[in-house]
Tab-separated table of C-alpha atoms in Angstrom:
chain	number	residue	atom	x	y	z
A	1	UNK	CA	59.419	42.511	34.177
A	2	UNK	CA	55.766	41.928	34.520
A	3	UNK	CA	53.553	44.990	35.025
A	4	UNK	CA	51.867	45.430	38.408
A	5	UNK	CA	48.249	44.042	38.128
A	6	UNK	CA	45.579	46.771	38.358
A	7	UNK	CA	43.240	46.756	41.295
A	8	UNK	CA	40.346	44.309	40.780
A	9	UNK	CA	42.236	42.051	38.308
A	10	UNK	CA	42.848	38.535	39.273
A	11	UNK	CA	44.855	35.750	37.739
A	12	UNK	CA	47.930	36.088	35.538
A	13	UNK	CA	48.237	39.130	33.297
A	14	UNK	CA	49.969	39.072	29.927
A	15	UNK	CA	53.796	38.891	30.287
A	16	UNK	CA	55.807	40.669	27.657
A	17	UNK	CA	59.488	40.164	26.839
A	18	UNK	CA	62.268	42.860	27.632
A	19	UNK	CA	63.365	44.972	24.639
A	20	UNK	CA	65.441	42.862	22.217
A	21	UNK	CA	64.510	39.432	23.736
A	22	UNK	CA	61.815	37.533	21.927
A	23	UNK	CA	59.865	35.536	24.426
A	24	UNK	CA	56.414	34.003	23.854
A	25	UNK	CA	53.498	35.869	25.267
A	26	UNK	CA	51.659	34.180	28.083
A	27	UNK	CA	47.902	34.798	27.753
A	28	UNK	CA	45.591	35.524	30.614
A	29	UNK	CA	43.497	32.318	31.271
A	30	UNK	CA	40.143	32.797	29.460
A	31	UNK	CA	41.358	35.837	27.571
A	32	UNK	CA	41.189	33.962	24.176
A	33	UNK	CA	37.732	32.479	24.813
A	34	UNK	CA	34.457	33.762	23.483
A	35	UNK	CA	31.251	32.847	25.160
A	36	UNK	CA	27.875	31.732	23.672
A	37	UNK	CA	25.076	34.067	24.448
A	38	UNK	CA	22.708	32.837	27.032
A	39	UNK	CA	19.345	31.854	25.372
A	40	UNK	CA	16.265	33.951	26.347
A	41	UNK	CA	14.246	32.850	29.293
A	42	UNK	CA	12.051	29.851	28.526
A	43	UNK	CA	14.218	28.218	25.893
A	44	UNK	CA	15.296	24.718	26.759
A	45	UNK	CA	17.246	21.885	25.100
A	46	UNK	CA	20.141	22.083	22.727
A	47	UNK	CA	20.168	24.677	19.947
A	48	UNK	CA	21.379	23.799	16.522
A	49	UNK	CA	25.187	24.157	16.298
A	50	UNK	CA	26.628	24.847	12.909
A	51	UNK	CA	30.319	24.697	11.772
A	52	UNK	CA	32.440	27.800	11.256
A	53	UNK	CA	32.935	29.033	7.644
A	54	UNK	CA	35.183	26.703	5.775
A	55	UNK	CA	35.079	23.959	8.359
A	56	UNK	CA	32.724	20.943	7.524
A	57	UNK	CA	31.292	19.764	10.840
A	58	UNK	CA	27.967	17.870	11.243
A	59	UNK	CA	25.143	19.980	12.503
A	60	UNK	CA	23.668	19.037	15.964
A	61	UNK	CA	19.910	19.478	15.873
A	62	UNK	CA	17.549	20.297	18.766
A	63	UNK	CA	15.882	17.106	19.959
A	64	UNK	CA	12.417	17.195	18.271
A	65	UNK	CA	13.404	20.256	16.174
A	66	UNK	CA	12.702	18.420	12.950
A	67	UNK	CA	9.082	17.938	13.954
A	68	UNK	CA	6.856	20.664	12.636
A	69	UNK	CA	3.112	21.022	12.575
A	70	UNK	CA	0.832	21.669	9.633
A	71	UNK	CA	-1.200	24.788	10.122
A	72	UNK	CA	-4.843	23.925	10.683
A	73	UNK	CA	-7.068	25.081	7.701
A	74	UNK	CA	-10.453	26.699	8.351
A	75	UNK	CA	-13.476	24.525	9.096
A	76	UNK	CA	-15.272	23.070	6.030
A	77	UNK	CA	-18.955	22.391	5.565
A	78	UNK	CA	-19.754	18.657	5.934
A	79	UNK	CA	-16.197	17.862	7.179
A	80	UNK	CA	-15.902	16.150	10.542
A	81	UNK	CA	-14.214	18.547	13.014
A	82	UNK	CA	-10.448	17.982	13.058
A	83	UNK	CA	-10.231	16.440	9.639
A	84	UNK	CA	-9.915	19.734	7.784
A	85	UNK	CA	-6.257	18.966	7.132
A	86	UNK	CA	-7.182	16.099	4.786
A	87	UNK	CA	-9.239	18.373	2.508
A	88	UNK	CA	-5.978	20.023	1.324
A	89	UNK	CA	-3.952	16.841	0.818
A	90	UNK	CA	-3.623	14.170	-1.836
A	91	UNK	CA	-0.795	12.337	-0.003
A	92	UNK	CA	-0.309	11.317	3.569
A	93	UNK	CA	2.679	9.689	5.315
A	94	UNK	CA	2.154	7.262	8.256
A	95	UNK	CA	5.344	6.562	10.290
A	96	UNK	CA	5.240	4.055	13.118
A	97	UNK	CA	7.320	5.196	16.046
A	98	UNK	CA	10.280	3.056	17.027
A	99	UNK	CA	9.881	1.861	20.619
A	100	UNK	CA	13.404	1.226	22.148
A	101	UNK	CA	11.857	-0.905	24.952
A	102	UNK	CA	10.419	-3.188	22.280
A	103	UNK	CA	13.787	-3.274	20.418
A	104	UNK	CA	15.763	-4.135	23.596
A	105	UNK	CA	13.397	-6.597	25.173
A	106	UNK	CA	11.451	-7.973	22.148
A	107	UNK	CA	8.280	-7.526	24.199
A	108	UNK	CA	5.252	-6.176	22.342
A	109	UNK	CA	4.275	-2.585	23.229
A	110	UNK	CA	1.401	-0.347	22.246
A	111	UNK	CA	1.703	0.992	18.652
A	112	UNK	CA	2.211	4.665	17.945
A	113	UNK	CA	2.048	6.402	14.605
A	114	UNK	CA	2.958	9.911	13.275
A	115	UNK	CA	0.643	11.025	10.435
A	116	UNK	CA	2.343	13.731	8.258
A	117	UNK	CA	1.954	15.599	4.953
A	118	UNK	CA	4.609	15.205	2.233
A	119	UNK	CA	6.523	18.146	3.749
A	120	UNK	CA	6.982	16.136	6.973
A	121	UNK	CA	4.615	18.378	8.931
A	122	UNK	CA	2.591	16.355	11.501
A	123	UNK	CA	-1.154	16.504	11.237
A	124	UNK	CA	-2.065	13.694	13.596
A	125	UNK	CA	-0.620	11.425	16.235
A	126	UNK	CA	-2.033	7.970	16.812
A	127	UNK	CA	-1.617	5.901	19.976
A	128	UNK	CA	-2.872	2.488	20.865
A	129	UNK	CA	-4.844	2.040	24.072
A	130	UNK	CA	-2.486	0.092	26.261
A	131	UNK	CA	-3.434	-3.344	27.675
A	132	UNK	CA	0.053	-4.821	28.253
A	133	UNK	CA	-0.831	-8.429	29.142
A	134	UNK	CA	-3.473	-8.496	26.402
A	135	UNK	CA	-0.884	-7.317	23.890
A	136	UNK	CA	1.622	-9.956	24.850
A	137	UNK	CA	-0.857	-12.817	24.669
A	138	UNK	CA	-2.696	-11.917	21.504
A	139	UNK	CA	0.124	-10.242	19.445
A	140	UNK	CA	-0.984	-9.064	16.000
A	141	UNK	CA	-4.392	-10.732	16.294
A	142	UNK	CA	-5.376	-8.580	19.247
A	143	UNK	CA	-8.265	-6.240	19.115
A	144	UNK	CA	-7.250	-2.597	19.507
A	145	UNK	CA	-8.495	0.912	20.055
A	146	UNK	CA	-6.333	3.581	18.251
A	147	UNK	CA	-6.858	7.088	19.542
A	148	UNK	CA	-5.880	9.688	16.822
A	149	UNK	CA	-5.159	13.187	18.113
A	150	UNK	CA	-4.534	16.488	16.284
A	151	UNK	CA	-1.694	18.884	17.119
A	152	UNK	CA	-3.786	20.442	19.906
A	153	UNK	CA	-3.969	16.981	21.570
A	154	UNK	CA	-7.628	16.817	20.796
A	155	UNK	CA	-8.944	13.335	19.769
A	156	UNK	CA	-10.412	13.677	16.341
A	157	UNK	CA	-10.583	10.001	15.197
A	158	UNK	CA	-10.723	6.571	16.694
A	159	UNK	CA	-10.017	3.244	14.905
A	160	UNK	CA	-11.251	0.048	16.631
A	161	UNK	CA	-10.892	-3.644	15.897
A	162	UNK	CA	-12.600	-6.273	17.965
A	163	UNK	CA	-10.737	-9.427	18.960
A	164	UNK	CA	-11.487	-12.619	16.961
A	165	UNK	CA	-9.619	-15.838	17.777
A	166	UNK	CA	-9.430	-16.714	14.124
A	167	UNK	CA	-8.823	-13.201	12.794
A	168	UNK	CA	-6.921	-13.086	9.517
A	169	UNK	CA	-7.987	-16.482	8.348
A	170	UNK	CA	-9.958	-15.021	5.464
A	171	UNK	CA	-8.886	-17.020	2.422
A	172	UNK	CA	-11.021	-17.920	-0.538
A	173	UNK	CA	-12.286	-21.120	1.068
A	174	UNK	CA	-14.126	-19.030	3.648
A	175	UNK	CA	-16.255	-17.315	1.074
A	176	UNK	CA	-18.660	-20.217	0.517
A	177	UNK	CA	-19.504	-20.834	4.152
A	178	UNK	CA	-19.743	-17.450	5.893
A	179	UNK	CA	-18.760	-14.888	3.228
A	180	UNK	CA	-15.525	-14.503	5.150
A	181	UNK	CA	-17.176	-12.342	7.730
A	182	UNK	CA	-16.574	-14.623	10.788
A	183	UNK	CA	-12.712	-14.491	10.649
A	184	UNK	CA	-12.225	-11.320	8.623
A	185	UNK	CA	-10.324	-8.404	10.084
A	186	UNK	CA	-12.681	-5.484	10.458
A	187	UNK	CA	-12.001	-1.985	11.834
A	188	UNK	CA	-14.462	0.831	12.447
A	189	UNK	CA	-13.529	4.422	12.046
A	190	UNK	CA	-15.128	7.209	14.068
A	191	UNK	CA	-14.701	10.901	13.453
A	192	UNK	CA	-15.246	12.427	15.907
A	193	UNK	CA	-15.153	9.660	18.468
A	194	UNK	CA	-18.623	8.366	18.933
A	195	UNK	CA	-19.749	9.093	15.343
A	196	UNK	CA	-18.909	6.152	12.945
A	197	UNK	CA	-18.054	7.339	9.450
A	198	UNK	CA	-17.105	3.949	7.984
A	199	UNK	CA	-15.358	0.610	8.121
A	200	UNK	CA	-12.439	-1.331	6.697
A	201	UNK	CA	-13.292	-4.935	6.092
A	202	UNK	CA	-11.089	-7.797	4.930
A	203	UNK	CA	-12.710	-9.675	2.025
A	204	UNK	CA	-12.206	-13.388	1.106
A	205	UNK	CA	-9.269	-13.856	-1.381
A	206	UNK	CA	-6.594	-16.360	-1.964
A	207	UNK	CA	-4.096	-14.509	0.099
A	208	UNK	CA	-6.282	-12.431	2.360
A	209	UNK	CA	-5.003	-9.115	1.002
A	210	UNK	CA	-8.333	-7.742	-0.343
A	211	UNK	CA	-10.200	-5.145	1.665
A	212	UNK	CA	-13.140	-2.935	1.220
A	213	UNK	CA	-13.779	0.594	2.435
A	214	UNK	CA	-17.422	0.987	3.577
A	215	UNK	CA	-19.484	3.989	4.607
A	216	UNK	CA	-21.469	4.096	7.856
A	217	UNK	CA	-24.260	2.223	6.129
A	218	UNK	CA	-21.981	-0.570	5.038
A	219	UNK	CA	-22.078	0.513	1.367
A	220	UNK	CA	-18.894	-0.135	-0.547
A	221	UNK	CA	-16.945	3.134	-1.288
A	222	UNK	CA	-13.573	1.758	-2.400
A	223	UNK	CA	-11.621	-1.434	-2.676
A	224	UNK	CA	-8.050	-2.318	-1.810
A	225	UNK	CA	-6.063	-4.959	-3.720
A	226	UNK	CA	-2.714	-6.221	-2.325
A	227	UNK	CA	0.317	-7.619	-4.236
A	228	UNK	CA	-0.818	-11.263	-4.004
A	229	UNK	CA	0.612	-14.350	-2.392
A	230	UNK	CA	3.866	-14.574	-4.212
A	231	UNK	CA	7.001	-14.025	-2.207
A	232	UNK	CA	8.137	-10.424	-2.128
A	233	UNK	CA	11.637	-9.236	-1.337
A	234	UNK	CA	11.726	-7.228	1.823
A	235	UNK	CA	14.196	-4.887	0.106
A	236	UNK	CA	11.554	-2.980	-1.888
A	237	UNK	CA	8.304	-1.103	-1.396
A	238	UNK	CA	4.988	-3.090	-1.281
A	239	UNK	CA	1.958	-1.593	-2.903
A	240	UNK	CA	-1.747	-1.957	-2.257
A	241	UNK	CA	-3.848	-0.401	-5.001
A	242	UNK	CA	-7.000	1.572	-4.093
A	243	UNK	CA	-9.774	1.205	-6.633
A	244	UNK	CA	-13.345	2.418	-7.191
A	245	UNK	CA	-16.148	0.249	-5.824
A	246	UNK	CA	-16.656	-1.297	-9.334
A	247	UNK	CA	-12.820	-1.673	-9.828
A	248	UNK	CA	-12.854	0.418	-12.996
A	249	UNK	CA	-10.952	3.430	-11.717
A	250	UNK	CA	-7.692	3.690	-9.970
A	251	UNK	CA	-8.164	6.057	-7.023
A	252	UNK	CA	-4.744	5.854	-5.375
A	253	UNK	CA	-2.478	3.408	-3.533
A	254	UNK	CA	-1.055	2.537	-0.121
A	255	UNK	CA	2.648	1.814	-0.133
A	256	UNK	CA	4.524	0.013	2.628
A	257	UNK	CA	7.821	1.786	2.189
A	258	UNK	CA	11.210	0.020	2.639
A	259	UNK	CA	12.818	1.746	5.600
A	260	UNK	CA	16.348	0.244	5.479
A	261	UNK	CA	18.043	-2.908	6.886
A	262	UNK	CA	18.249	-1.859	10.498
A	263	UNK	CA	14.739	-0.646	11.004
A	264	UNK	CA	13.179	-3.432	8.937
A	265	UNK	CA	15.030	-6.296	10.575
A	266	UNK	CA	15.386	-5.215	14.142
A	267	UNK	CA	12.190	-3.326	14.678
A	268	UNK	CA	8.576	-3.621	13.635
A	269	UNK	CA	8.264	0.139	13.053
A	270	UNK	CA	6.968	0.605	9.436
A	271	UNK	CA	6.544	3.534	7.112
A	272	UNK	CA	3.556	3.982	4.794
A	273	UNK	CA	2.517	6.407	2.136
A	274	UNK	CA	-1.068	6.972	1.050
A	275	UNK	CA	-1.930	8.511	-2.252
A	276	UNK	CA	-5.470	9.488	-3.256
A	277	UNK	CA	-7.255	11.932	-5.439
A	278	UNK	CA	-7.475	15.465	-4.092
A	279	UNK	CA	-11.207	15.580	-4.545
A	280	UNK	CA	-11.849	12.361	-2.757
A	281	UNK	CA	-14.273	12.845	0.131
A	282	UNK	CA	-12.561	13.676	3.419
A	283	UNK	CA	-14.284	10.780	5.188
A	284	UNK	CA	-12.899	8.329	2.645
A	285	UNK	CA	-9.435	9.714	3.167
A	286	UNK	CA	-9.839	9.346	6.914
A	287	UNK	CA	-10.921	5.696	6.503
A	288	UNK	CA	-7.919	4.940	4.418
A	289	UNK	CA	-5.763	6.112	7.267
A	290	UNK	CA	-7.645	3.551	9.386
A	291	UNK	CA	-6.984	0.976	6.577
A	292	UNK	CA	-3.222	1.518	6.862
A	293	UNK	CA	-3.327	0.886	10.608
A	294	UNK	CA	-5.296	-2.267	10.006
A	295	UNK	CA	-2.897	-3.373	7.226
A	296	UNK	CA	0.002	-2.873	9.621
A	297	UNK	CA	-1.556	-5.251	12.183
A	298	UNK	CA	-2.617	-7.740	9.596
A	299	UNK	CA	0.732	-8.163	7.690
A	300	UNK	CA	3.610	-6.284	9.252
A	301	UNK	CA	3.063	-6.348	13.034
A	302	UNK	CA	5.367	-9.342	13.633
A	303	UNK	CA	7.690	-8.577	10.765
A	304	UNK	CA	10.790	-8.583	12.877
A	305	UNK	CA	10.358	-12.273	13.768
A	306	UNK	CA	9.424	-13.100	10.255
A	307	UNK	CA	12.540	-11.561	8.771
A	308	UNK	CA	14.778	-13.420	11.145
A	309	UNK	CA	13.171	-16.774	10.247
A	310	UNK	CA	12.333	-16.334	6.554
A	311	UNK	CA	15.773	-15.452	5.277
A	312	UNK	CA	14.670	-12.020	4.041
A	313	UNK	CA	11.418	-12.618	2.305
A	314	UNK	CA	7.823	-11.663	3.065
A	315	UNK	CA	4.815	-13.717	2.060
A	316	UNK	CA	1.217	-12.507	1.557
């Protein structure tokens, strides 16, 4: 017979069998459950959930939990404010953010980039100034203003390219008539905004993949040499070598990294790596970040369409 419930108890209490009769025990509803502690006030989102010992279950991560920020180093003499991060780095990763609206509608949207160190810690975030109709009409040839913010949401750099109707048509035949300047892609880099520290300029070449890094006085600091015009498989990295101004020393390289079939074919979000000498001037490192953004517009902005129509190859 069941025991009489105590005052204040509700529901069904445990029922035990009479002596000598083995009956299953009926548990009180909720009696076998344990409860997750309520997170402290101010915590939001989903916390990481791990599997019990011995049970292999995937881990559910907090949205955005994988994004960490690099600690800002102290200010350095002669370094533009906000670029102190670059003084401690010899490699930088630039990841273009996937825009689901663009994936679903195939309509061009403003570009956004995460700039990180090799540990995956974010140092900058870049966002294109939005002019939606202008973006749809001009596509990859559009002029752009890219605002680059630090982790405190302070704008520390600005990369700007003016619109040219013939931009990108900078082959070797242009060199004789206008030195390639008229139709060459050119981006200015400001750090902080309002103070120009240099330029990235496309130079005449057979395939248009030669660029120069200039200082604020238009003196050549570095040169960038692409892979040439031969057809390159999309299933591999594509490298642009960074050389000294006289092309006698290898300073580093810019690598357009293969991101996998889905991202490469169905989106135009690209991943880049920049390698340079640790003692390279901070301003030159910053201009190289501007060079990556310009290269993305020049060669990879409409890559989704190119992949679908070229049978899996990329021409330079």
